[in-house]
mmCIF file of C-alpha atoms in Angstrom:
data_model
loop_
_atom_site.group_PDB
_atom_site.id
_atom_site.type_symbol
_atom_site.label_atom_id
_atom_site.label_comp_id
_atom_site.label_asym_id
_atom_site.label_seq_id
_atom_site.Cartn_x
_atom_site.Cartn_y
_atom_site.Cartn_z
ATOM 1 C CA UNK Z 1 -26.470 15.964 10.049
ATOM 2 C CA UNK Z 2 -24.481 16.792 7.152
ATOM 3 C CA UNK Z 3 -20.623 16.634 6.823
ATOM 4 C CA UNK Z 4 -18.448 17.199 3.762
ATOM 5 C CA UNK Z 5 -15.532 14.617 2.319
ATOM 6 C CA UNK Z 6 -12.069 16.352 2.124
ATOM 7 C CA UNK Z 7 -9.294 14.834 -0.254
ATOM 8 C CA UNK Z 8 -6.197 15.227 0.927
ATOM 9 C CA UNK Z 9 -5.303 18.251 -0.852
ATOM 10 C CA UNK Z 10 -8.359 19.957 0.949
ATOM 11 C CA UNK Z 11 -10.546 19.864 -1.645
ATOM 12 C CA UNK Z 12 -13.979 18.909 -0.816
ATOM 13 C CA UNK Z 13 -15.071 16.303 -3.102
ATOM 14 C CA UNK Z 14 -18.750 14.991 -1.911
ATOM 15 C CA UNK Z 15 -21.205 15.483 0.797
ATOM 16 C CA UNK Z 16 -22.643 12.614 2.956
ATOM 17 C CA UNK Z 17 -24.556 12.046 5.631
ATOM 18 C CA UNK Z 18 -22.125 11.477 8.704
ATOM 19 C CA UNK Z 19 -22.304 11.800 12.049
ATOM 20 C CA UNK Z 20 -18.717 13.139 11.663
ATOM 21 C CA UNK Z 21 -17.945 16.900 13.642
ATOM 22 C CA UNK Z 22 -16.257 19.467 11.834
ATOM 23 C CA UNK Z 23 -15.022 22.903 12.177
ATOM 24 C CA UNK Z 24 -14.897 26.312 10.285
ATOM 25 C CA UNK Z 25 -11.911 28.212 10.955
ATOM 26 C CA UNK Z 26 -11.737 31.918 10.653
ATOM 27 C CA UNK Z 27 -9.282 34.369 10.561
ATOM 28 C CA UNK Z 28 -9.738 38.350 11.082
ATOM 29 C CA UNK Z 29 -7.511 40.926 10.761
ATOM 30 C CA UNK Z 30 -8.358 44.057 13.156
ATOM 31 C CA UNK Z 31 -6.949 47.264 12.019
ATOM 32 C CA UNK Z 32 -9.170 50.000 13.742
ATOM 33 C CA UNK Z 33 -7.673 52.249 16.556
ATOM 34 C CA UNK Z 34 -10.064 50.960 19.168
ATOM 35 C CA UNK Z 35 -10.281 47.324 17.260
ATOM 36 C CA UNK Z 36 -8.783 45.649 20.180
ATOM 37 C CA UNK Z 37 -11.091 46.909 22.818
ATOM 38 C CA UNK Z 38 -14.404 46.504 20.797
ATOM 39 C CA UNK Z 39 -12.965 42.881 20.122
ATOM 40 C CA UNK Z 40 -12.369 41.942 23.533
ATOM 41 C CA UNK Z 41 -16.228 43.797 24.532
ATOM 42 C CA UNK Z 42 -17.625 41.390 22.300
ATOM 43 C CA UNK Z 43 -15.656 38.240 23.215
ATOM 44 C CA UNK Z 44 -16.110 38.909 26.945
ATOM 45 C CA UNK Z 45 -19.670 39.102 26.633
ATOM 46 C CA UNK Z 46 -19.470 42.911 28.757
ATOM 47 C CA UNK Z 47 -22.816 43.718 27.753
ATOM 48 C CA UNK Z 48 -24.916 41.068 29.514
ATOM 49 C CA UNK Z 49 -28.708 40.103 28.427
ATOM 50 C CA UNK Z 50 -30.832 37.650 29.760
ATOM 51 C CA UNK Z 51 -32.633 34.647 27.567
ATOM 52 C CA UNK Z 52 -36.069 35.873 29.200
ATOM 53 C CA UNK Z 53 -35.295 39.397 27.496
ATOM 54 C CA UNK Z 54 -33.124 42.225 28.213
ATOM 55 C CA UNK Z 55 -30.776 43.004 31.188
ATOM 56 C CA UNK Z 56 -33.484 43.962 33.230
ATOM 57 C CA UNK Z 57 -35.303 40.507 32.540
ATOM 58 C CA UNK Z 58 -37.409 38.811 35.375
ATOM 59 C CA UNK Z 59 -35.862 37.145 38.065
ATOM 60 C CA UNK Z 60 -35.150 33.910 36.766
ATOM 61 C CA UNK Z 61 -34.002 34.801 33.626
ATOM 62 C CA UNK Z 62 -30.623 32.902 32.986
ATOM 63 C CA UNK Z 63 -27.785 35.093 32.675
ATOM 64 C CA UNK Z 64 -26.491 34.616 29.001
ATOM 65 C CA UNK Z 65 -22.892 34.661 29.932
ATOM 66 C CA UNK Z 66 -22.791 32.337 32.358
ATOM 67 C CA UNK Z 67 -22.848 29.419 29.508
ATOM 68 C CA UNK Z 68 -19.383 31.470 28.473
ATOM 69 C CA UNK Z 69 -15.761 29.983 29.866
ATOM 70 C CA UNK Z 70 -12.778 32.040 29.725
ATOM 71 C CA UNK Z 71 -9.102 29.779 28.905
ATOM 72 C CA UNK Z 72 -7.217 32.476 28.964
ATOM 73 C CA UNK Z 73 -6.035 36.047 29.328
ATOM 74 C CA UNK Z 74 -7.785 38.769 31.658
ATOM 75 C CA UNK Z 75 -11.182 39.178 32.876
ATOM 76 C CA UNK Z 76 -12.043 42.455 31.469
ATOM 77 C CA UNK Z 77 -11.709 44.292 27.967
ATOM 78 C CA UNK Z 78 -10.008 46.868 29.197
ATOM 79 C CA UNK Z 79 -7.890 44.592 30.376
ATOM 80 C CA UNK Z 80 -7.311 42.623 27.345
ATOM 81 C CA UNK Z 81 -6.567 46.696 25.786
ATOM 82 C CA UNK Z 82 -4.301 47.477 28.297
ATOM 83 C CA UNK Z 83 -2.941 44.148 27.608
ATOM 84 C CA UNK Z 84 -1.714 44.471 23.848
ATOM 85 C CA UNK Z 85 -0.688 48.063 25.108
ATOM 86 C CA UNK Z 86 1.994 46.764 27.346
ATOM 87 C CA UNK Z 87 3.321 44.251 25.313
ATOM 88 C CA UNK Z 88 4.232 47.075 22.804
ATOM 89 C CA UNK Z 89 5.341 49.096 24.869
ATOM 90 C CA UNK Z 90 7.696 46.562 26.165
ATOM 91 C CA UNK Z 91 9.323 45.530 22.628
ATOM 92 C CA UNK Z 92 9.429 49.380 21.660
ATOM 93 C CA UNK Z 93 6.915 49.427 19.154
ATOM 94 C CA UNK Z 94 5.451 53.179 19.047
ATOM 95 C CA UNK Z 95 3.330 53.863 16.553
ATOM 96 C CA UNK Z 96 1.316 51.304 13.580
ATOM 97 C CA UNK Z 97 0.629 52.359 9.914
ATOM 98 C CA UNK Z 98 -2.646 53.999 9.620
ATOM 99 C CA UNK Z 99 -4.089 50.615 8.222
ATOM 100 C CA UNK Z 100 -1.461 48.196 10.178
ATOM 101 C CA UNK Z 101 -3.152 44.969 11.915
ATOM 102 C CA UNK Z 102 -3.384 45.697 15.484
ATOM 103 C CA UNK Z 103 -4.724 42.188 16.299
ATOM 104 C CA UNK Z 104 -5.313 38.741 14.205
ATOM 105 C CA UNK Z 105 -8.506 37.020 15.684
ATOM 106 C CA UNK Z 106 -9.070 33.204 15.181
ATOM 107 C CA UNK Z 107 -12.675 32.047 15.428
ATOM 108 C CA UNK Z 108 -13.574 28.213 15.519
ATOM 109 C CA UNK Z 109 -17.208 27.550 15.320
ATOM 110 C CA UNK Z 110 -18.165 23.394 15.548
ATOM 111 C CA UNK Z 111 -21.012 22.211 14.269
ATOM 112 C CA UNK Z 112 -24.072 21.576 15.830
ATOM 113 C CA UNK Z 113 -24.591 18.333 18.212
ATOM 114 C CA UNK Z 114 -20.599 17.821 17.583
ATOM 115 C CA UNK Z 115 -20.524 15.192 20.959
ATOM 116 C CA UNK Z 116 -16.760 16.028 21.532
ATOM 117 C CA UNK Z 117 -15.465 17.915 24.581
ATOM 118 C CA UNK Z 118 -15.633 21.144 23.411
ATOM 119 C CA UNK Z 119 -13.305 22.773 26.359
ATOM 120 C CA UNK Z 120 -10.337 20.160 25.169
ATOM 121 C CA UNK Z 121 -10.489 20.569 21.978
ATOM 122 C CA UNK Z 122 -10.634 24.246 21.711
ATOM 123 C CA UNK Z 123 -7.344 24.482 24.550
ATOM 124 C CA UNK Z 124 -5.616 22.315 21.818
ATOM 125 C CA UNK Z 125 -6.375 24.613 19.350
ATOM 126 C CA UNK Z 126 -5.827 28.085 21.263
ATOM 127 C CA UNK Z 127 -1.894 26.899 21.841
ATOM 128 C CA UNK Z 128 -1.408 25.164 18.455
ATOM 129 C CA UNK Z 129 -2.694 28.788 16.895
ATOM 130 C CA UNK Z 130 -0.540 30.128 19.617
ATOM 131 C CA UNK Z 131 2.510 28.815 18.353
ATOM 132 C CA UNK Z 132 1.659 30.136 15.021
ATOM 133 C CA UNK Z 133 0.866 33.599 15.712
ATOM 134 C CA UNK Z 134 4.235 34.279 17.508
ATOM 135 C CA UNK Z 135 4.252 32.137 20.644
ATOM 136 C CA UNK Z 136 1.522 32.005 23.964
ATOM 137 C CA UNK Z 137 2.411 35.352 25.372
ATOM 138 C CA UNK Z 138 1.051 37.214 22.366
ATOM 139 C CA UNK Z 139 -2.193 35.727 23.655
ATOM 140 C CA UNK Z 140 -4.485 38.027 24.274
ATOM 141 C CA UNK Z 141 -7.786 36.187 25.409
ATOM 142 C CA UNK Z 142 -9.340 33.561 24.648
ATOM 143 C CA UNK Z 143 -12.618 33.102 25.069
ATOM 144 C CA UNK Z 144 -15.661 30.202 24.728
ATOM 145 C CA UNK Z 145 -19.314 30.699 23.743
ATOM 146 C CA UNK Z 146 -21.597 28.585 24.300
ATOM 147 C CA UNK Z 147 -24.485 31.285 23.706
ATOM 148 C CA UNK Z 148 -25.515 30.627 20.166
ATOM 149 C CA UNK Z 149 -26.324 28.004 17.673
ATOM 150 C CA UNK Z 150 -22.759 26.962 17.343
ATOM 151 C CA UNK Z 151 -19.781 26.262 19.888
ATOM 152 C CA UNK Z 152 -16.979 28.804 19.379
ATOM 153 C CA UNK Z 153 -14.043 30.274 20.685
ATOM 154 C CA UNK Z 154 -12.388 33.540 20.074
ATOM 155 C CA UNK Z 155 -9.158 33.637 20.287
ATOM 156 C CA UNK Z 156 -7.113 37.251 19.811
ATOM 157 C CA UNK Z 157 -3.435 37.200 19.180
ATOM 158 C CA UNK Z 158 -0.902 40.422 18.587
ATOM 159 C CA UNK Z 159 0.719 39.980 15.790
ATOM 160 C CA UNK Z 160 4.047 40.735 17.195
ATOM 161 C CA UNK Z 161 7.486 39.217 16.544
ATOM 162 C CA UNK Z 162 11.137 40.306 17.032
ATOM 163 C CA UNK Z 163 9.745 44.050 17.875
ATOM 164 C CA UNK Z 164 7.582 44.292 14.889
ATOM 165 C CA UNK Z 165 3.531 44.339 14.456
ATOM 166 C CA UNK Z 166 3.703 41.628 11.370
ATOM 167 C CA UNK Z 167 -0.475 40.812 11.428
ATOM 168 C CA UNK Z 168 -0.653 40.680 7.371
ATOM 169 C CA UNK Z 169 2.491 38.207 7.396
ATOM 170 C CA UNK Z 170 1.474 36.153 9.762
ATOM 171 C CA UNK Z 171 -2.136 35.811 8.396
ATOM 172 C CA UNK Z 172 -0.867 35.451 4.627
ATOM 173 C CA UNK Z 173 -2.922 35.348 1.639
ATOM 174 C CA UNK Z 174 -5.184 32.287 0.535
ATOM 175 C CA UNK Z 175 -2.267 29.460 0.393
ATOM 176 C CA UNK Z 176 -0.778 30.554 3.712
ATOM 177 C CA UNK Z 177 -4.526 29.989 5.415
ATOM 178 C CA UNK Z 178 -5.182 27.154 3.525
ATOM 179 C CA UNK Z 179 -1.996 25.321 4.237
ATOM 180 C CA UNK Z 180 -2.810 26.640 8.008
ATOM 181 C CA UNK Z 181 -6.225 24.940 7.934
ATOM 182 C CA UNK Z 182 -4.897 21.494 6.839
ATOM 183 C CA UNK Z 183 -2.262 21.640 9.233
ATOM 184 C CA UNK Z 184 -4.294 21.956 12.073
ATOM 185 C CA UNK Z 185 -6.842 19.196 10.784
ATOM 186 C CA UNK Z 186 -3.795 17.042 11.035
ATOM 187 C CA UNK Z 187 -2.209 17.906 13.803
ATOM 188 C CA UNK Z 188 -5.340 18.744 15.832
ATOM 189 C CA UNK Z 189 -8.606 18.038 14.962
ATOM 190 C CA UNK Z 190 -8.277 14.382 13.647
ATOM 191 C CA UNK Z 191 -7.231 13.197 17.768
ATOM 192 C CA UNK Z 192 -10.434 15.217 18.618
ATOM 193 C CA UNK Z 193 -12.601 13.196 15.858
ATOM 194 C CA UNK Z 194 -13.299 16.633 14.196
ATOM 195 C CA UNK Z 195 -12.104 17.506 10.599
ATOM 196 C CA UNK Z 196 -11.616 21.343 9.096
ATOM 197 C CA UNK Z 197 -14.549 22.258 6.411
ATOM 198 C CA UNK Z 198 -12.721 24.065 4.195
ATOM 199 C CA UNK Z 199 -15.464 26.430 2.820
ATOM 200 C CA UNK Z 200 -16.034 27.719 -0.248
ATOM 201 C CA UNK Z 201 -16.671 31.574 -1.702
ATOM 202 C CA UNK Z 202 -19.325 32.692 -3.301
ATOM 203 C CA UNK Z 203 -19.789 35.268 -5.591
ATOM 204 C CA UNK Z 204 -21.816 38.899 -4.465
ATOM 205 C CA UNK Z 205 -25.048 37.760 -6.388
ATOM 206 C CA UNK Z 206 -24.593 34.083 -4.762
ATOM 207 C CA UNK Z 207 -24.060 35.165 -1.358
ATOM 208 C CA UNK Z 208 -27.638 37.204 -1.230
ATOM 209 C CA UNK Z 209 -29.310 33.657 -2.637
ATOM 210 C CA UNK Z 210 -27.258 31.396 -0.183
ATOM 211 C CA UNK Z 211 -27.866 34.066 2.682
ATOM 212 C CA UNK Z 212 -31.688 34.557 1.722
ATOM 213 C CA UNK Z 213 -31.777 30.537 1.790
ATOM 214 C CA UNK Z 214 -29.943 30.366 5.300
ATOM 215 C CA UNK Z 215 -32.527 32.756 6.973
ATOM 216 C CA UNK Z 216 -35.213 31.085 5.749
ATOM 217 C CA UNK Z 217 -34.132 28.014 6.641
ATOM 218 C CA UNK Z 218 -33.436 29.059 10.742
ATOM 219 C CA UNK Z 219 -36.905 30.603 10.750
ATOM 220 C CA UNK Z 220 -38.457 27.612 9.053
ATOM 221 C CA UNK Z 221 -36.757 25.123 11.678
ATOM 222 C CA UNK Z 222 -37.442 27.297 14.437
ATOM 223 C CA UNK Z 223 -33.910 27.664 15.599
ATOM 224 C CA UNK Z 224 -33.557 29.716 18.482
ATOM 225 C CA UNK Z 225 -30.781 32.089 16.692
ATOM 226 C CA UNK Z 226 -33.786 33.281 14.863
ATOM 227 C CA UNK Z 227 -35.994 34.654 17.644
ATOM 228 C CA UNK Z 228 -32.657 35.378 19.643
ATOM 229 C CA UNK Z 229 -31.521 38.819 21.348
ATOM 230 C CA UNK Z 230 -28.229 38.605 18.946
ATOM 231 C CA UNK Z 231 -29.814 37.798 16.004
ATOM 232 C CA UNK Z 232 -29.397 41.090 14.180
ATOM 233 C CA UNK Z 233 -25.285 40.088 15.066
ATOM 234 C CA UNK Z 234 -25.855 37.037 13.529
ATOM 235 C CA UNK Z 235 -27.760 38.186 10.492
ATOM 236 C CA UNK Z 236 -25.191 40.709 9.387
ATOM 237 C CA UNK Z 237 -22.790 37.961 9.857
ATOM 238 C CA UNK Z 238 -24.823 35.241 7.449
ATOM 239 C CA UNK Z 239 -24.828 38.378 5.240
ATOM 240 C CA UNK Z 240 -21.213 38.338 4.919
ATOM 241 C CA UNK Z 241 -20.009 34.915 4.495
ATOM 242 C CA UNK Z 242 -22.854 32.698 4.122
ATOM 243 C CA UNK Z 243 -20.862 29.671 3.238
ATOM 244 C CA UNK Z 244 -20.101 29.431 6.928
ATOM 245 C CA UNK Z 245 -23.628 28.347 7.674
ATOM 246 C CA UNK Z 246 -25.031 26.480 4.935
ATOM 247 C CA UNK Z 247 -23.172 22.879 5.873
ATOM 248 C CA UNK Z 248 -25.102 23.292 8.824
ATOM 249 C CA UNK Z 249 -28.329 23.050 7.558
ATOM 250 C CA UNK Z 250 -27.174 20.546 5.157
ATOM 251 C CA UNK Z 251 -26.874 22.877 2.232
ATOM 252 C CA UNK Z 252 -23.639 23.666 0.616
ATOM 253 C CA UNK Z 253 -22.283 26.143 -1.751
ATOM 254 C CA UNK Z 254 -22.340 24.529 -5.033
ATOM 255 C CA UNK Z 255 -26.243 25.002 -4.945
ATOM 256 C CA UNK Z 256 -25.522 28.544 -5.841
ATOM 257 C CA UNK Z 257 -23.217 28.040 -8.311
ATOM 258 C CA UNK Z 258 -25.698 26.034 -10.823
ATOM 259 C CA UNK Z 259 -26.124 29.136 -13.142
ATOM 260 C CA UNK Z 260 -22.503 29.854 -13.199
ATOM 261 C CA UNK Z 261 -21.492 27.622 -16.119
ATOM 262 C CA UNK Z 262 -24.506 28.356 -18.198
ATOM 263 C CA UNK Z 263 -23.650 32.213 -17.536
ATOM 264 C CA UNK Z 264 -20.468 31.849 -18.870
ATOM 265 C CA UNK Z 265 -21.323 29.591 -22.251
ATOM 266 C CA UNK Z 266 -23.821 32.377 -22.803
ATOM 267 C CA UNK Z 267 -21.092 35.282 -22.269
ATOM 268 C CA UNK Z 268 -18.936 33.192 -24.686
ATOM 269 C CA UNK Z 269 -21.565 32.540 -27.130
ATOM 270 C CA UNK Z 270 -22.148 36.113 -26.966
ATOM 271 C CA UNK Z 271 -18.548 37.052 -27.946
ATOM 272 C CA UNK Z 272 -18.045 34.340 -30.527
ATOM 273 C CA UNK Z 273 -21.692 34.284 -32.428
ATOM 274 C CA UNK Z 274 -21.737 30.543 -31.636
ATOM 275 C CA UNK Z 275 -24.568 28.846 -29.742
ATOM 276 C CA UNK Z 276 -26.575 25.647 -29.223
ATOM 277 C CA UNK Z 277 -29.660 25.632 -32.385
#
């Protein structure tokens, strides 16, 4: 198992092998009309398959949801809807920009064979988020799956404060979320034994290597994801952020960086009319 060293201005430094947990920590903001509802369909696990197939699946086929726990909020996603539509409507709030943030998601994923209790930690976490997104009643759900490769919780907040919908404030830009992330490894995830992997981006052209490399890798190993009735979820999401996945399979991101520096040198080369002889 791999694990990644993190200085103390969160910037990752090395990687080792460790036996140390860790945790990627995502934040969405939903802006669609129904954004809310589809959120809470997928969180809530409404549609329900079977590992032995489909719905329909033999008996004995182990209901996937089942492995699911709910910490908080209603059963239902119409519920969770109706939900965020009554807390509006209680603080007077009418009508959102055509592109305002109707709900700020949190995702935690931990990594694989993490040994920690995975219900504690992530109740920790859903009211230490809570307390940043505006206080425990803008709570919306919160939800743990235990369905997939990783152990994650969804957590969906409203952005609302003092009568106002304020998802892009609350989320910030790049310092805000990083100085989010290293507050919650400190005040969080070190009593849990787990630290935050602060992950880096990729470029477009480096994502398609690191994703390529990622599926590869799951259908080399065999990992059940792969041959899973939500893999085509999960493959759109490698798709998207790769960097998520590859400390998992004891990859990381600077393996698809290693053309970057001779790229540029080129590009200046190119400009200048100097190069190596």
């Amino acid at each position: 198992m791999t694990n990644q060293r993190i200085d103390q201005d969160g910037v990752i430094t090395s990687q080792a092998s460790s036996a140390k947990s860790y945790v990627v920590v995502r934040f969405k903001k939903q802006k669609e009309p129904q954004s809310v509802r589809v959120a809470a369909d997928h969180n809530k696990r409404a549609r329900f398959f079977y590992e032995q197939g489909h719905e329909h699946a033999p008996e004995g086929g182990e209901l996937i949801a089942r492995k699911n726990q709910k910490l908080w909020g209603p059963d239902t996603p119409e519920e969770v809807a109706n939900l965020a539509r009554s807390l509006m409507a209680q603080h007077n709030v009418k009508k959102l920009r055509k592109k305002g943030v109707r709900a700020v998601e949190v995702l935690l994923s931990l990594s694989l064979r993490h040994g920690i209790d995975d219900t504690a930690f992530f109740t920790d976490s859903m009211h230490w988020f809570a307390q940043r997104f505006g206080g425990i009643e803008n709570l919306l759900s919160a939800d743990i799956h235990r369905d997939e490769a990783q152990d994650h919780v969804h957590m969906l907040f409203l952005p609302l404060l003092d009568g106002r919908m304020i998802g892009s404030e609350m989320v910030g830009g790049r310092g805000k979320m990083r100085g989010c992330k290293l507050s919650f490894n400190e005040e969080i995830c070190r009593k849990h034994g787990v630290k935050v992997l602060m992950v880096e981006g990729l470029s477009r052209q480096e994502k398609v290597k690191a994703s390529r490399a990622v599926q590869e890798r799951l259908v080399a190993v065999r990992d059940p994801v792969s041959t899973s009735l939500v893999w085509d979820a999960v493959r759109t999401n490698i798709e998207n952020k790769p960097e998520a996945y590859l400390p998992f399979l004891g990859m990381s991101a600077s393996m698809f960086r290693q053309d970057r520096a001779s790229s540029d040198a080129r590009s200046i080369s190119a400009v200048t009319g100097r190069g190596s002889s």
